[in-house]
Amino acid sequence: MIDPSDRIMHIGLTINLTKITYCIILFLFITDLNWIILPLSTRKIIGIVGFIYIALNKFRVNQNILLDILFMYLLGGIILFFSSILGGGEDFSFWGVLLNRIFIALGGYYIYAKWKNYSLEEFLKQYVNIVLINDLIALLLFLSPTLNSIAVYLQPVSENAAELFSGLRLIGIGAFRFFEGGIFNALALICIVFLYLKKVFSVKKAFGYFSLILFLGMFIARTTMLGLVAFLFVLSPSFSNFKRLWKLGILLLMGVVGIFLVLNILLQDSEVMKFAFELILNIIDKGEFATKSTNGLLTMYIFPDSWKTWLIGDGMWMQNGYYYMSTDVGYCRLLFLWGIIGTLIFFSFTFSLSRKSMFNQSKLNKNLVKILFLFLLIINVKGFSDFTFLYFPVLFYLQREKEFFLNSCIYLR
């Protein structure tokens, strides 16, 4: 006869191993290690595992959102094909982008479906933890030249980037580098506020996470500041949420100002400090709301000079190893890729997916989707991004919550 205490211990060990496996897979999926010792990036590997998982289940998919996503990229491929033919483009790099997004959709679905017992809140909590771990790794690499050399060997940085940003910013592993690193951190700030309003995080924990990720993220990329759109949750009609958000906001305002003043004293002559907080320092010292990056961004707004390109694009994403037309502005790159028609379809389809996921959701869940979509529109003013590594899993989890809600209503009847 099995001792009940042994049975409980066995169940507890199984649960712990399940959660550890979940966290490891999620870390590899989010971080997207692309080391030379790996045949593919970890995100692609998990995407392939996701495809095998679906195949083993005889292609039975309990997520209409996934089918919609796959259809969106099929449609994107068709538009790109005609843009390339009619525009005379000979660049195939965006086909790789579309394929990569399919890997992300399959990998995100695998994580969602394989670990069925985890909720949206658990997923976002682990996402925040993963971002903080990656920020701390980036700090460690900055402080240790030896470890940094190993990281650069495993996943090389281009010579131009290494020369341009050496000693200026923290550079992490995997995708936690440069512009994309800032996106990870900005999204984490949005998740922290959401989890705080969901009462998953206490005010102390939310303050600690927010402060650490904000400052470490700024040392990686100043795009992190865009995560402050998280405070648009204040538009929630719930008075309790309004009150909780103001409480966190006031605490953060005082704490962040204090931390900045201390850092400014300790790192006054540091290049990394000048780079991370150039905007704030320029406001204080010169009264200018600008940085070298924002001034340079204005020169990147290059637009088509023919109606054909405006309508259907040139079918070009890269040219001779550089961004086509030498612009890295997201909207401009999409215009040159597949014109206004393709760009509107891309954002309209994303909006449609977002709107579909909000049906029968709580106000907070709806606001999360709205803020993420708004962030998508804002971030492409700077550079191209669709942060599908977070967006797709969020849509999957919201779909499950909607189904649970509808089933509960049917049961109550």
Short mmCIF file of N, CA, C and O in Angstrom, two decimals, residues 222-280:
data_model
loop_
_atom_site.label_atom_id
_atom_site.label_comp_id
_atom_site.label_asym_id
_atom_site.label_seq_id
_atom_site.Cartn_x
_atom_site.Cartn_y
_atom_site.Cartn_z
N ARG A 222 16.48 52.64 -25.46
CA ARG A 222 15.60 53.68 -24.91
C ARG A 222 14.14 53.48 -25.34
O ARG A 222 13.24 54.15 -24.82
N THR A 223 13.93 52.55 -26.25
CA THR A 223 12.56 52.19 -26.65
C THR A 223 11.76 51.69 -25.44
O THR A 223 10.52 51.72 -25.45
N THR A 224 12.47 51.24 -24.40
CA THR A 224 11.83 50.77 -23.18
C THR A 224 10.82 51.79 -22.64
O THR A 224 9.78 51.42 -22.09
N MET A 225 11.10 53.09 -22.82
CA MET A 225 10.22 54.14 -22.29
C MET A 225 8.81 54.05 -22.84
O MET A 225 7.86 54.52 -22.20
N LEU A 226 8.66 53.46 -24.03
CA LEU A 226 7.33 53.36 -24.62
C LEU A 226 6.41 52.47 -23.79
O LEU A 226 5.19 52.51 -23.97
N GLY A 227 6.97 51.68 -22.89
CA GLY A 227 6.16 50.85 -22.01
C GLY A 227 5.32 51.67 -21.05
O GLY A 227 4.40 51.14 -20.41
N LEU A 228 5.60 52.97 -20.97
CA LEU A 228 4.80 53.84 -20.10
C LEU A 228 3.37 53.98 -20.59
O LEU A 228 2.51 54.49 -19.86
N VAL A 229 3.08 53.52 -21.81
CA VAL A 229 1.68 53.50 -22.27
C VAL A 229 0.85 52.57 -21.39
O VAL A 229 -0.39 52.61 -21.44
N ALA A 230 1.52 51.77 -20.57
CA ALA A 230 0.81 50.88 -19.64
C ALA A 230 -0.15 51.66 -18.76
O ALA A 230 -1.19 51.13 -18.33
N PHE A 231 0.17 52.92 -18.49
CA PHE A 231 -0.68 53.69 -17.59
C PHE A 231 -1.97 54.15 -18.25
O PHE A 231 -2.80 54.80 -17.62
N LEU A 232 -2.15 53.76 -19.51
CA LEU A 232 -3.45 53.97 -20.15
C LEU A 232 -4.51 53.04 -19.55
O LEU A 232 -5.70 53.19 -19.83
N PHE A 233 -4.07 52.07 -18.73
CA PHE A 233 -5.04 51.25 -17.99
C PHE A 233 -5.89 52.13 -17.08
O PHE A 233 -6.93 51.70 -16.57
N VAL A 234 -5.43 53.38 -16.86
CA VAL A 234 -6.19 54.31 -16.02
C VAL A 234 -7.55 54.61 -16.65
O VAL A 234 -8.48 55.07 -15.97
N LEU A 235 -7.67 54.34 -17.95
CA LEU A 235 -8.95 54.56 -18.64
C LEU A 235 -9.99 53.52 -18.29
O LEU A 235 -11.14 53.61 -18.70
N SER A 236 -9.58 52.49 -17.53
CA SER A 236 -10.54 51.47 -17.10
C SER A 236 -11.63 52.12 -16.25
O SER A 236 -11.34 52.94 -15.37
N PRO A 237 -12.89 51.79 -16.52
CA PRO A 237 -13.99 52.44 -15.79
C PRO A 237 -14.08 52.05 -14.32
O PRO A 237 -14.81 52.69 -13.57
N SER A 238 -13.37 51.02 -13.90
CA SER A 238 -13.44 50.58 -12.51
C SER A 238 -12.72 51.57 -11.60
O SER A 238 -11.53 51.86 -11.79
N PHE A 239 -13.41 52.08 -10.58
CA PHE A 239 -12.81 53.04 -9.65
C PHE A 239 -11.69 52.39 -8.85
O PHE A 239 -10.67 53.02 -8.56
N SER A 240 -11.86 51.12 -8.49
CA SER A 240 -10.83 50.43 -7.70
C SER A 240 -9.53 50.32 -8.50
O SER A 240 -8.44 50.50 -7.97
N ASN A 241 -9.65 50.01 -9.80
CA ASN A 241 -8.46 49.95 -10.65
C ASN A 241 -7.82 51.32 -10.80
O ASN A 241 -6.60 51.46 -10.79
N PHE A 242 -8.67 52.34 -10.94
CA PHE A 242 -8.19 53.72 -11.05
C PHE A 242 -7.39 54.09 -9.80
O PHE A 242 -6.30 54.67 -9.88
N LYS A 243 -7.93 53.75 -8.65
CA LYS A 243 -7.30 54.08 -7.38
C LYS A 243 -5.98 53.32 -7.21
O LYS A 243 -4.96 53.89 -6.80
N ARG A 244 -5.97 52.02 -7.56
CA ARG A 244 -4.76 51.21 -7.44
C ARG A 244 -3.67 51.72 -8.39
O ARG A 244 -2.48 51.75 -8.03
N LEU A 245 -4.07 52.12 -9.58
CA LEU A 245 -3.09 52.59 -10.56
C LEU A 245 -2.45 53.90 -10.14
O LEU A 245 -1.24 54.09 -10.31
N TRP A 246 -3.24 54.79 -9.59
CA TRP A 246 -2.68 56.04 -9.12
C TRP A 246 -1.74 55.81 -7.94
O TRP A 246 -0.71 56.50 -7.81
N LYS A 247 -2.06 54.86 -7.11
CA LYS A 247 -1.19 54.52 -5.99
C LYS A 247 0.18 54.05 -6.49
O LYS A 247 1.23 54.50 -6.01
N LEU A 248 0.16 53.15 -7.48
CA LEU A 248 1.41 52.66 -8.06
C LEU A 248 2.13 53.79 -8.80
O LEU A 248 3.36 53.91 -8.70
N GLY A 249 1.39 54.62 -9.52
CA GLY A 249 1.98 55.69 -10.30
C GLY A 249 2.73 56.69 -9.44
O GLY A 249 3.85 57.10 -9.77
N ILE A 250 2.12 57.09 -8.33
CA ILE A 250 2.76 58.06 -7.42
C ILE A 250 4.01 57.45 -6.80
O ILE A 250 5.06 58.09 -6.71
N LEU A 251 3.92 56.17 -6.39
CA LEU A 251 5.07 55.48 -5.81
C LEU A 251 6.21 55.38 -6.82
O LEU A 251 7.38 55.62 -6.49
N LEU A 252 5.86 55.04 -8.07
CA LEU A 252 6.89 54.93 -9.11
C LEU A 252 7.50 56.28 -9.44
O LEU A 252 8.72 56.38 -9.66
N LEU A 253 6.69 57.33 -9.46
CA LEU A 253 7.20 58.65 -9.78
C LEU A 253 8.26 59.07 -8.77
O LEU A 253 9.36 59.53 -9.15
N MET A 254 7.97 58.88 -7.51
CA MET A 254 8.94 59.24 -6.48
C MET A 254 10.17 58.33 -6.52
O MET A 254 11.31 58.79 -6.43
N GLY A 255 9.93 57.02 -6.68
CA GLY A 255 11.03 56.07 -6.69
C GLY A 255 11.93 56.23 -7.90
O GLY A 255 13.16 56.21 -7.78
N VAL A 256 11.33 56.39 -9.08
CA VAL A 256 12.11 56.51 -10.30
C VAL A 256 12.95 57.78 -10.30
O VAL A 256 14.12 57.76 -10.71
N VAL A 257 12.37 58.89 -9.84
CA VAL A 257 13.13 60.15 -9.75
C VAL A 257 14.30 59.97 -8.80
O VAL A 257 15.44 60.40 -9.09
N GLY A 258 14.06 59.33 -7.66
CA GLY A 258 15.12 59.10 -6.69
C GLY A 258 16.23 58.23 -7.24
O GLY A 258 17.43 58.53 -7.09
N ILE A 259 15.85 57.13 -7.91
CA ILE A 259 16.85 56.21 -8.49
C ILE A 259 17.65 56.92 -9.58
O ILE A 259 18.88 56.77 -9.66
N PHE A 260 16.97 57.72 -10.39
CA PHE A 260 17.66 58.45 -11.46
C PHE A 260 18.69 59.42 -10.88
O PHE A 260 19.83 59.51 -11.38
N LEU A 261 18.33 60.15 -9.82
CA LEU A 261 19.26 61.10 -9.21
C LEU A 261 20.48 60.39 -8.65
O LEU A 261 21.62 60.87 -8.80
N VAL A 262 20.27 59.24 -8.02
CA VAL A 262 21.39 58.47 -7.47
C VAL A 262 22.30 57.97 -8.60
O VAL A 262 23.53 58.09 -8.53
N LEU A 263 21.70 57.41 -9.65
CA LEU A 263 22.48 56.91 -10.79
C LEU A 263 23.24 58.04 -11.47
O LEU A 263 24.39 57.86 -11.90
N ASN A 264 22.62 59.20 -11.56
CA ASN A 264 23.25 60.35 -12.22
C ASN A 264 24.48 60.82 -11.45
O ASN A 264 25.45 61.31 -12.03
N ILE A 265 24.45 60.66 -10.13
CA ILE A 265 25.61 61.02 -9.30
C ILE A 265 26.70 59.96 -9.42
O ILE A 265 27.88 60.27 -9.62
N LEU A 266 26.29 58.68 -9.32
CA LEU A 266 27.26 57.59 -9.36
C LEU A 266 27.88 57.40 -10.74
O LEU A 266 29.05 57.02 -10.86
N LEU A 267 27.07 57.63 -11.79
CA LEU A 267 27.54 57.36 -13.16
C LEU A 267 27.57 58.64 -14.00
O LEU A 267 27.32 58.62 -15.20
N GLN A 268 27.92 59.74 -13.34
CA GLN A 268 27.82 61.04 -13.99
C GLN A 268 28.64 61.13 -15.28
O GLN A 268 28.20 61.71 -16.28
N ASP A 269 29.82 60.56 -15.29
CA ASP A 269 30.71 60.65 -16.45
C ASP A 269 30.68 59.39 -17.31
O ASP A 269 31.50 59.22 -18.20
N SER A 270 29.74 58.51 -17.01
CA SER A 270 29.67 57.24 -17.73
C SER A 270 28.96 57.43 -19.07
O SER A 270 27.89 58.06 -19.14
N GLU A 271 29.53 56.85 -20.13
CA GLU A 271 28.93 56.94 -21.46
C GLU A 271 27.60 56.19 -21.52
O GLU A 271 26.67 56.60 -22.22
N VAL A 272 27.52 55.08 -20.77
CA VAL A 272 26.30 54.28 -20.78
C VAL A 272 25.14 55.06 -20.15
O VAL A 272 23.99 54.96 -20.58
N MET A 273 25.44 55.89 -19.14
CA MET A 273 24.42 56.72 -18.51
C MET A 273 23.97 57.82 -19.47
O MET A 273 22.77 58.10 -19.61
N LYS A 274 24.93 58.43 -20.15
CA LYS A 274 24.61 59.51 -21.10
C LYS A 274 23.76 58.97 -22.25
O LYS A 274 22.86 59.66 -22.74
N PHE A 275 24.05 57.74 -22.69
CA PHE A 275 23.30 57.15 -23.79
C PHE A 275 21.88 56.79 -23.36
O PHE A 275 20.90 57.12 -24.06
N ALA A 276 21.76 56.11 -22.22
CA ALA A 276 20.45 55.61 -21.78
C ALA A 276 19.48 56.75 -21.48
O ALA A 276 18.29 56.68 -21.79
N PHE A 277 19.98 57.82 -20.87
CA PHE A 277 19.09 58.89 -20.42
C PHE A 277 19.39 60.20 -21.15
O PHE A 277 19.25 61.29 -20.60
N GLU A 278 19.79 60.08 -22.42
CA GLU A 278 20.12 61.26 -23.22
C GLU A 278 18.94 62.22 -23.30
O GLU A 278 19.11 63.45 -23.20
N LEU A 279 17.73 61.69 -23.48
CA LEU A 279 16.55 62.54 -23.61
C LEU A 279 16.34 63.36 -22.34
O LEU A 279 16.14 64.58 -22.40
N ILE A 280 16.38 62.70 -21.19
CA ILE A 280 16.15 63.38 -19.91
C ILE A 280 17.26 64.39 -19.63
O ILE A 280 17.00 65.51 -19.20
#
